[in-house]
């Protein structure tokens, strides 16, 4: 589906306006100078603007640094854009409903801060104790961002030629994840001071409300106007693999509407029975491992559905370029692994991290055919927390 084309002259004015804002220019003077172009601005224009900025060599950190400031100036212009809001019971409807519920919780915490105004340093311990459960609840908004990264973004990439700005949004997701983690730590710490906590709260509020703003005045309007109805239905079905933060879980669609492209194998040839495929899928899903296969063309072709998967995957990622499955900050690592595997310089790479209290071992293996030709990458991740604790021997079965 083609996107609405933007006027080249308008884009040039927007580039000049944003460049002026990023270099510390006077906002009022810039608005007056580019007023005619700004009056008719659309969400599509903002997408093209970021695309052109990235083509010009403006980096993701540079765009992130000033994007909220620019959007605050342009908010009223973009808010006036007329677009067809999603119908109740659709994927986009529930994303927006989650935003409303999140806003309510953010504003509820504002009331707590207001009640302590002027008494924060003296009653900091009490304030922290009252803030902590709210902050911990904010961390549970994570599935909202995961659904965007694993369902919405892959479909947008199918229909948007100018999808690179999504990398900026993913990077902003990671910023919010980092900020809420740090905020919770500050609220738990007896050593943290009020000024430090207050600054961190302000940064998080600015980022969280700014993300909602970016979604609803840019991404969602364009998505609503470019993604076909059938895709929206499939996206809604896939969303039930994740929680619906802060809202009542809706009724799942009927299984009859499920697509056969449910996620796992998309390329097989030869006399392989349906029963064999079902058994193979059950086998891989039963393993206590997260498995993902990326082919020699850097496309995601398979993932299993382990019971307690810690790295989310959705059917929408099948066929997606692996580079679009990672935030910009880790992209160079992904490319280095693929390049080393492709040239034959390496056959394995490994990492280990602590995630939600679990020790995760992540390994990448080069996949090669009998002649040694590169056929892709296999990612295997495992929770080895309990394995690391094993000592001695166990030679007999002991269910206890």
Coordinates of C-alpha atoms in Angstrom, one line a residue:
X1 CA 0.0 0.0 0.0
X2 CA 1.5 3.4 -1.0
X3 CA 2.0 6.1 1.5
X4 CA 0.9 9.6 1.1
X5 CA 3.7 11.6 -0.6
X6 CA 5.0 14.7 1.0
X7 CA 5.7 17.9 -0.7
X8 CA 9.4 18.3 -1.3
X9 CA 9.3 22.0 -0.5
X10 CA 7.5 21.4 2.8
X11 CA 10.1 18.8 3.8
X12 CA 12.9 21.2 3.0
X13 CA 11.3 23.8 5.3
X14 CA 10.9 21.1 8.0
X15 CA 14.5 20.1 7.7
X16 CA 15.6 23.8 8.0
X17 CA 13.2 24.2 11.0
X18 CA 14.4 21.1 12.8
X19 CA 18.1 21.9 12.1
X20 CA 17.5 25.3 13.6
X21 CA 15.9 23.9 16.7
X22 CA 18.7 21.3 17.1
X23 CA 21.4 24.0 16.9
X24 CA 19.7 26.1 19.6
X25 CA 17.8 28.6 17.4
X26 CA 15.0 30.8 18.6
X27 CA 11.8 28.8 18.4
X28 CA 9.5 31.7 17.8
X29 CA 11.6 33.0 15.0
X30 CA 11.8 29.6 13.4
X31 CA 8.1 29.1 13.6
X32 CA 7.4 32.4 12.0
X33 CA 9.9 31.8 9.2
X34 CA 8.5 28.4 8.3
X35 CA 4.9 29.1 9.3
X36 CA 3.4 28.3 5.9
X37 CA 5.0 24.8 5.8
X38 CA 4.1 24.0 9.5
X39 CA 0.4 24.9 9.1
X40 CA -0.2 21.9 6.8
X41 CA 2.1 19.4 8.5
X42 CA 1.0 15.8 8.6
X43 CA 2.4 12.7 10.4
X44 CA 3.7 11.5 7.1
X45 CA 5.9 14.7 6.9
X46 CA 7.4 13.8 10.2
X47 CA 8.3 10.3 9.1
X48 CA 9.9 11.7 5.9
X49 CA 11.7 14.3 7.9
X50 CA 13.4 11.7 10.1
X51 CA 14.2 9.5 7.1
X52 CA 15.9 12.4 5.4
X53 CA 17.8 13.3 8.6
X54 CA 19.1 9.8 8.8
X55 CA 20.1 9.9 5.1
X56 CA 22.0 13.1 5.8
X57 CA 24.0 11.4 8.5
X58 CA 22.1 12.6 11.6
X59 CA 22.6 9.9 14.2
X60 CA 19.9 8.2 16.4
X61 CA 21.3 9.8 19.6
X62 CA 21.2 13.3 17.9
X63 CA 17.6 12.8 16.8
X64 CA 16.6 11.6 20.2
X65 CA 18.2 14.5 21.9
X66 CA 15.9 17.0 20.3
X67 CA 12.9 15.1 19.0
X68 CA 10.7 15.9 22.1
X69 CA 11.6 19.6 21.8
X70 CA 10.6 19.7 18.2
X71 CA 7.4 17.7 18.7
X72 CA 6.4 20.0 21.6
X73 CA 6.5 22.9 19.1
X74 CA 4.7 21.0 16.4
X75 CA 2.2 19.2 18.6
X76 CA -0.8 21.4 17.9
X77 CA -0.2 21.2 14.2
X78 CA 0.0 17.4 14.2
X79 CA -2.9 16.9 16.6
X80 CA -5.1 18.7 14.1
X81 CA -4.5 16.0 11.5
X82 CA -7.7 14.1 10.8
X83 CA -7.4 10.3 10.7
X84 CA -9.7 7.4 11.2
X85 CA -9.5 6.2 14.8
X86 CA -9.4 2.4 15.3
X87 CA -12.6 0.5 15.9
X88 CA -13.1 -1.1 19.3
X89 CA -11.8 -4.6 19.6
X90 CA -8.8 -4.0 17.2
X91 CA -5.0 -4.2 17.8
X92 CA -4.5 -0.5 17.6
X93 CA -7.5 0.2 19.8
X94 CA -6.0 -1.8 22.7
X95 CA -2.6 -0.2 22.3
X96 CA -4.3 3.2 22.7
X97 CA -6.4 2.0 25.6
X98 CA -3.2 0.8 27.3
X99 CA -1.9 4.4 26.8
X100 CA -4.9 5.9 28.5
X101 CA -4.5 3.5 31.5
X102 CA -0.8 4.3 31.7
X103 CA -1.5 8.0 31.6
X104 CA -3.9 7.6 34.5
X105 CA -1.2 5.9 36.6
X106 CA 1.4 8.5 35.7
X107 CA -1.0 11.2 36.8
X108 CA -1.9 9.4 40.0
X109 CA 1.8 9.5 41.0
X110 CA 1.9 13.2 40.3
X111 CA -0.8 13.7 43.0
X112 CA 1.5 12.0 45.5
X113 CA 4.4 14.3 44.6
X114 CA 2.1 17.3 44.9
X115 CA 1.0 16.2 48.3
X116 CA 4.6 16.2 49.5
X117 CA 5.5 19.5 47.8
X118 CA 7.9 21.5 50.0
X119 CA 8.4 18.6 52.5
X120 CA 10.3 16.2 50.2
X121 CA 13.8 16.4 51.9
X122 CA 12.5 16.0 55.4
X123 CA 10.0 13.2 54.6
X124 CA 12.0 11.5 51.8
X125 CA 11.8 8.0 53.3
X126 CA 8.0 8.2 53.5
X127 CA 7.8 9.6 50.0
X128 CA 10.0 6.8 48.6
X129 CA 7.9 4.2 50.3
X130 CA 4.8 5.7 48.8
X131 CA 6.3 6.1 45.3
X132 CA 7.9 2.6 45.0
X133 CA 4.8 0.5 44.3
X134 CA 3.8 3.0 41.6
X135 CA 7.2 2.9 40.0
X136 CA 7.2 -0.9 40.1
X137 CA 3.8 -0.9 38.4
X138 CA 5.2 1.4 35.6
X139 CA 7.8 -1.3 34.8
X140 CA 4.8 -3.7 34.0
X141 CA 4.0 -1.5 31.0
X142 CA 6.8 -3.3 29.2
X143 CA 4.5 -5.6 27.1
X144 CA 3.2 -2.5 25.4
X145 CA 6.6 -1.8 24.0
X146 CA 7.3 -5.5 23.2
X147 CA 4.1 -5.7 21.1
X148 CA 5.2 -2.7 19.1
X149 CA 8.6 -4.1 18.5
X150 CA 7.5 -7.7 17.7
X151 CA 4.2 -7.1 16.0
X152 CA 3.6 -3.6 14.9
X153 CA 7.1 -2.8 13.6
X154 CA 7.4 -5.8 11.4
X155 CA 4.1 -5.0 9.7
X156 CA 5.1 -1.4 9.3
X157 CA 8.3 -2.4 7.6
X158 CA 6.2 -4.4 5.1
X159 CA 4.2 -1.3 4.1
X160 CA 6.6 1.6 4.8
X161 CA 9.5 2.3 2.6
X162 CA 10.7 4.9 5.1
X163 CA 10.8 2.7 8.2
X164 CA 14.2 3.6 9.5
X165 CA 12.7 6.1 12.0
X166 CA 11.3 3.1 13.9
X167 CA 14.9 2.5 15.1
X168 CA 14.7 5.8 16.9
X169 CA 11.5 4.7 18.7
X170 CA 13.0 1.4 19.6
X171 CA 16.0 3.2 21.1
X172 CA 13.6 5.4 23.1
X173 CA 11.9 2.2 24.4
X174 CA 15.2 1.1 25.7
X175 CA 15.8 4.5 27.3
X176 CA 12.5 4.2 29.2
X177 CA 13.4 0.6 30.3
X178 CA 16.7 1.9 31.7
X179 CA 15.1 4.9 33.3
X180 CA 12.4 3.0 35.2
X181 CA 14.9 0.5 36.4
X182 CA 17.1 3.3 37.7
X183 CA 14.1 5.0 39.3
X184 CA 13.1 1.9 41.2
X185 CA 16.7 1.6 42.4
X186 CA 16.7 5.2 43.6
X187 CA 13.4 4.7 45.5
X188 CA 14.7 1.6 47.2
X189 CA 18.1 3.2 48.2
X190 CA 18.4 4.9 51.5
X191 CA 21.4 6.9 50.2
X192 CA 19.7 8.6 47.2
X193 CA 18.9 12.3 47.7
X194 CA 15.7 14.1 46.8
X195 CA 17.3 16.2 44.0
X196 CA 18.6 13.1 42.2
X197 CA 15.2 11.3 42.6
X198 CA 13.3 14.3 41.4
X199 CA 15.4 14.8 38.3
X200 CA 15.0 11.1 37.4
X201 CA 11.2 11.2 37.9
X202 CA 11.1 14.3 35.6
X203 CA 13.1 12.6 32.9
X204 CA 11.0 9.5 33.0
X205 CA 7.7 11.5 32.9
X206 CA 9.0 13.5 30.0
X207 CA 10.0 10.3 28.2
X208 CA 6.9 8.3 29.0
X209 CA 4.4 11.0 28.0
X210 CA 6.6 11.9 25.0
X211 CA 6.4 8.2 23.8
X212 CA 2.6 8.2 24.0
X213 CA 2.6 11.5 22.0
X214 CA 4.9 10.1 19.3
X215 CA 2.7 7.0 19.0
X216 CA -0.6 8.8 18.7
X217 CA 0.2 11.8 16.6
X218 CA 2.7 10.1 14.2
X219 CA 3.0 6.3 14.2
X220 CA -0.7 5.2 14.7
X221 CA -2.2 7.7 12.2
X222 CA 0.2 6.5 9.5
X223 CA -0.3 2.9 10.4
X224 CA -4.1 3.2 10.3
X225 CA -3.8 4.7 6.8
X226 CA -1.4 2.2 5.3
X227 CA -1.8 -1.3 6.8
X228 CA -4.6 -3.4 5.2
X229 CA -7.5 -4.8 7.3
X230 CA -6.4 -8.4 7.0
X231 CA -3.0 -7.6 8.5
X232 CA -4.7 -5.7 11.4
X233 CA -6.7 -8.9 12.2
X234 CA -3.6 -11.0 12.2
X235 CA -1.7 -8.5 14.4
X236 CA -4.6 -8.5 16.9
X237 CA -4.5 -12.3 17.0
X238 CA -0.8 -12.4 17.7
X239 CA -1.1 -9.8 20.5
X240 CA -2.7 -12.4 22.7
X241 CA 0.7 -14.0 23.2
X242 CA 1.5 -11.0 25.5
X243 CA -0.2 -9.3 28.5
X244 CA -2.4 -6.3 28.1
X245 CA -0.9 -3.9 30.7
X246 CA -3.3 -2.0 32.9
X247 CA -6.4 -3.0 31.0
X248 CA -8.8 -5.9 31.2
X249 CA -7.7 -8.7 28.9
X250 CA -10.0 -8.8 25.9
X251 CA -11.7 -11.9 24.5
X252 CA -9.3 -13.6 22.0
X253 CA -10.5 -14.0 18.4
X254 CA -11.8 -17.5 17.4
X255 CA -9.2 -20.1 16.4
X256 CA -10.9 -20.4 13.0
X257 CA -9.4 -17.0 12.1
X258 CA -5.8 -18.2 12.9
X259 CA -3.4 -18.0 10.0
X260 CA -1.5 -21.1 9.0
X261 CA 1.6 -18.9 8.9
X262 CA 1.7 -19.2 12.7
X263 CA 5.2 -18.5 12.9
X264 CA 7.5 -21.2 12.6
X265 CA 8.5 -23.0 9.4
X266 CA 8.1 -21.2 6.1
X267 CA 10.5 -23.1 3.8
X268 CA 10.5 -26.8 3.6
X269 CA 10.6 -29.1 0.6
X270 CA 10.3 -32.9 0.0
X271 CA 7.9 -35.5 1.2
X272 CA 7.5 -34.3 4.8
X273 CA 4.2 -35.2 6.4
X274 CA 2.0 -32.8 8.4
X275 CA 2.3 -35.2 11.4
X276 CA 6.1 -35.0 11.3
X277 CA 6.0 -31.2 11.2
X278 CA 3.6 -31.2 14.2
X279 CA 5.8 -33.6 16.2
X280 CA 9.0 -31.6 15.3
X281 CA 7.3 -28.4 16.4
X282 CA 6.3 -30.0 19.7
X283 CA 9.8 -31.3 20.2
X284 CA 11.4 -27.9 19.8
X285 CA 8.7 -26.2 21.8
X286 CA 9.4 -28.6 24.7
X287 CA 13.1 -27.7 25.0
X288 CA 14.0 -25.4 27.8
X289 CA 15.7 -23.1 25.2
X290 CA 14.8 -20.0 23.2
X291 CA 15.7 -20.9 19.6
X292 CA 15.7 -18.6 16.6
X293 CA 17.0 -19.2 13.1
X294 CA 18.1 -16.5 10.6
X295 CA 18.8 -17.7 7.1
X296 CA 21.8 -16.8 4.8
X297 CA 19.8 -13.7 3.5
X298 CA 19.6 -12.4 7.1
X299 CA 15.8 -13.1 7.3
X300 CA 14.2 -14.6 10.4
X301 CA 12.8 -18.0 9.3
X302 CA 12.0 -19.9 12.5
X303 CA 11.6 -19.5 16.3
X304 CA 10.3 -22.0 18.8
X305 CA 7.6 -21.4 21.4
X306 CA 9.3 -22.5 24.6
X307 CA 7.0 -22.5 27.6
X308 CA 8.9 -19.8 29.5
X309 CA 10.4 -17.8 26.6
X310 CA 12.4 -14.8 28.0
X311 CA 13.1 -13.2 24.6
X312 CA 9.6 -12.5 23.0
X313 CA 8.9 -13.5 19.4
X314 CA 5.8 -13.1 17.3
X315 CA 4.8 -14.6 14.0
X316 CA 5.2 -11.2 12.5
X317 CA 9.0 -11.5 12.7
X318 CA 9.1 -14.3 10.2
X319 CA 10.7 -13.0 7.0
X320 CA 11.9 -9.8 8.8
X321 CA 15.4 -8.6 8.3
X322 CA 17.3 -9.5 11.5
X323 CA 18.8 -6.0 11.6
X324 CA 15.3 -4.6 12.2
X325 CA 14.8 -6.9 15.2
X326 CA 17.4 -5.1 17.3
X327 CA 17.7 -1.6 18.8
X328 CA 20.3 0.7 17.1
X329 CA 22.7 0.4 20.1
X330 CA 23.2 -3.3 19.6
X331 CA 23.0 -3.5 15.8
X332 CA 26.8 -3.3 15.3
X333 CA 27.2 -6.5 17.4
X334 CA 24.6 -8.4 15.3
X335 CA 26.3 -7.3 12.0
X336 CA 29.7 -8.3 13.3
X337 CA 28.5 -11.8 14.2
X338 CA 26.9 -12.3 10.8
X339 CA 29.9 -11.0 8.9
X340 CA 32.3 -13.2 10.8
X341 CA 30.1 -16.3 10.3
X342 CA 29.5 -15.5 6.6
X343 CA 33.3 -15.2 5.9
X344 CA 34.0 -18.4 7.9
X345 CA 36.2 -16.5 10.3
X346 CA 34.1 -17.6 13.2
X347 CA 31.5 -20.4 13.9
X348 CA 30.3 -19.4 17.4
X349 CA 29.7 -16.4 19.6
X350 CA 28.4 -16.3 23.2
X351 CA 27.2 -13.9 25.8
X352 CA 25.7 -14.1 29.3
X353 CA 23.4 -11.6 31.0
X354 CA 21.3 -11.3 34.1
X355 CA 17.6 -10.8 33.1
X356 CA 14.8 -10.5 35.7
X357 CA 16.9 -12.3 38.3
X358 CA 17.8 -15.1 35.9
X359 CA 21.3 -15.9 34.5
X360 CA 20.9 -16.3 30.7
X361 CA 23.5 -17.9 28.5
X362 CA 23.1 -16.8 24.8
X363 CA 25.0 -18.6 22.0
X364 CA 25.1 -18.0 18.3
X365 CA 26.1 -20.8 15.9
X366 CA 26.9 -20.6 12.2
X367 CA 24.7 -22.9 10.1
X368 CA 26.6 -24.5 7.2
X369 CA 25.7 -27.2 4.6
X370 CA 27.8 -30.2 3.8
X371 CA 30.1 -28.2 1.6
X372 CA 30.7 -25.6 4.3
X373 CA 28.6 -22.9 2.6
X374 CA 27.0 -20.4 5.0
X375 CA 23.3 -21.0 5.5
X376 CA 22.5 -18.7 8.4
X377 CA 22.7 -18.2 12.2
X378 CA 21.1 -20.2 15.0
X379 CA 20.5 -18.3 18.2
X380 CA 20.1 -20.5 21.3
X381 CA 19.4 -19.0 24.7
X382 CA 19.1 -20.8 28.0
X383 CA 18.3 -20.0 31.6
X384 CA 21.3 -21.6 33.4
X385 CA 20.6 -20.1 36.9
X386 CA 20.0 -23.5 38.5
X387 CA 22.6 -25.3 36.4
X388 CA 25.3 -23.0 37.8
X389 CA 24.2 -24.0 41.3
X390 CA 24.7 -27.7 40.7
X391 CA 27.4 -29.5 42.8
X392 CA 28.6 -33.0 43.3
X393 CA 26.8 -35.8 41.5
X394 CA 23.3 -37.3 41.2
X395 CA 23.4 -40.8 39.9
X396 CA 19.9 -41.9 40.9
X397 CA 16.5 -40.5 40.1
X398 CA 15.2 -38.3 42.8
X399 CA 11.9 -36.5 42.0
X400 CA 12.4 -34.4 45.1

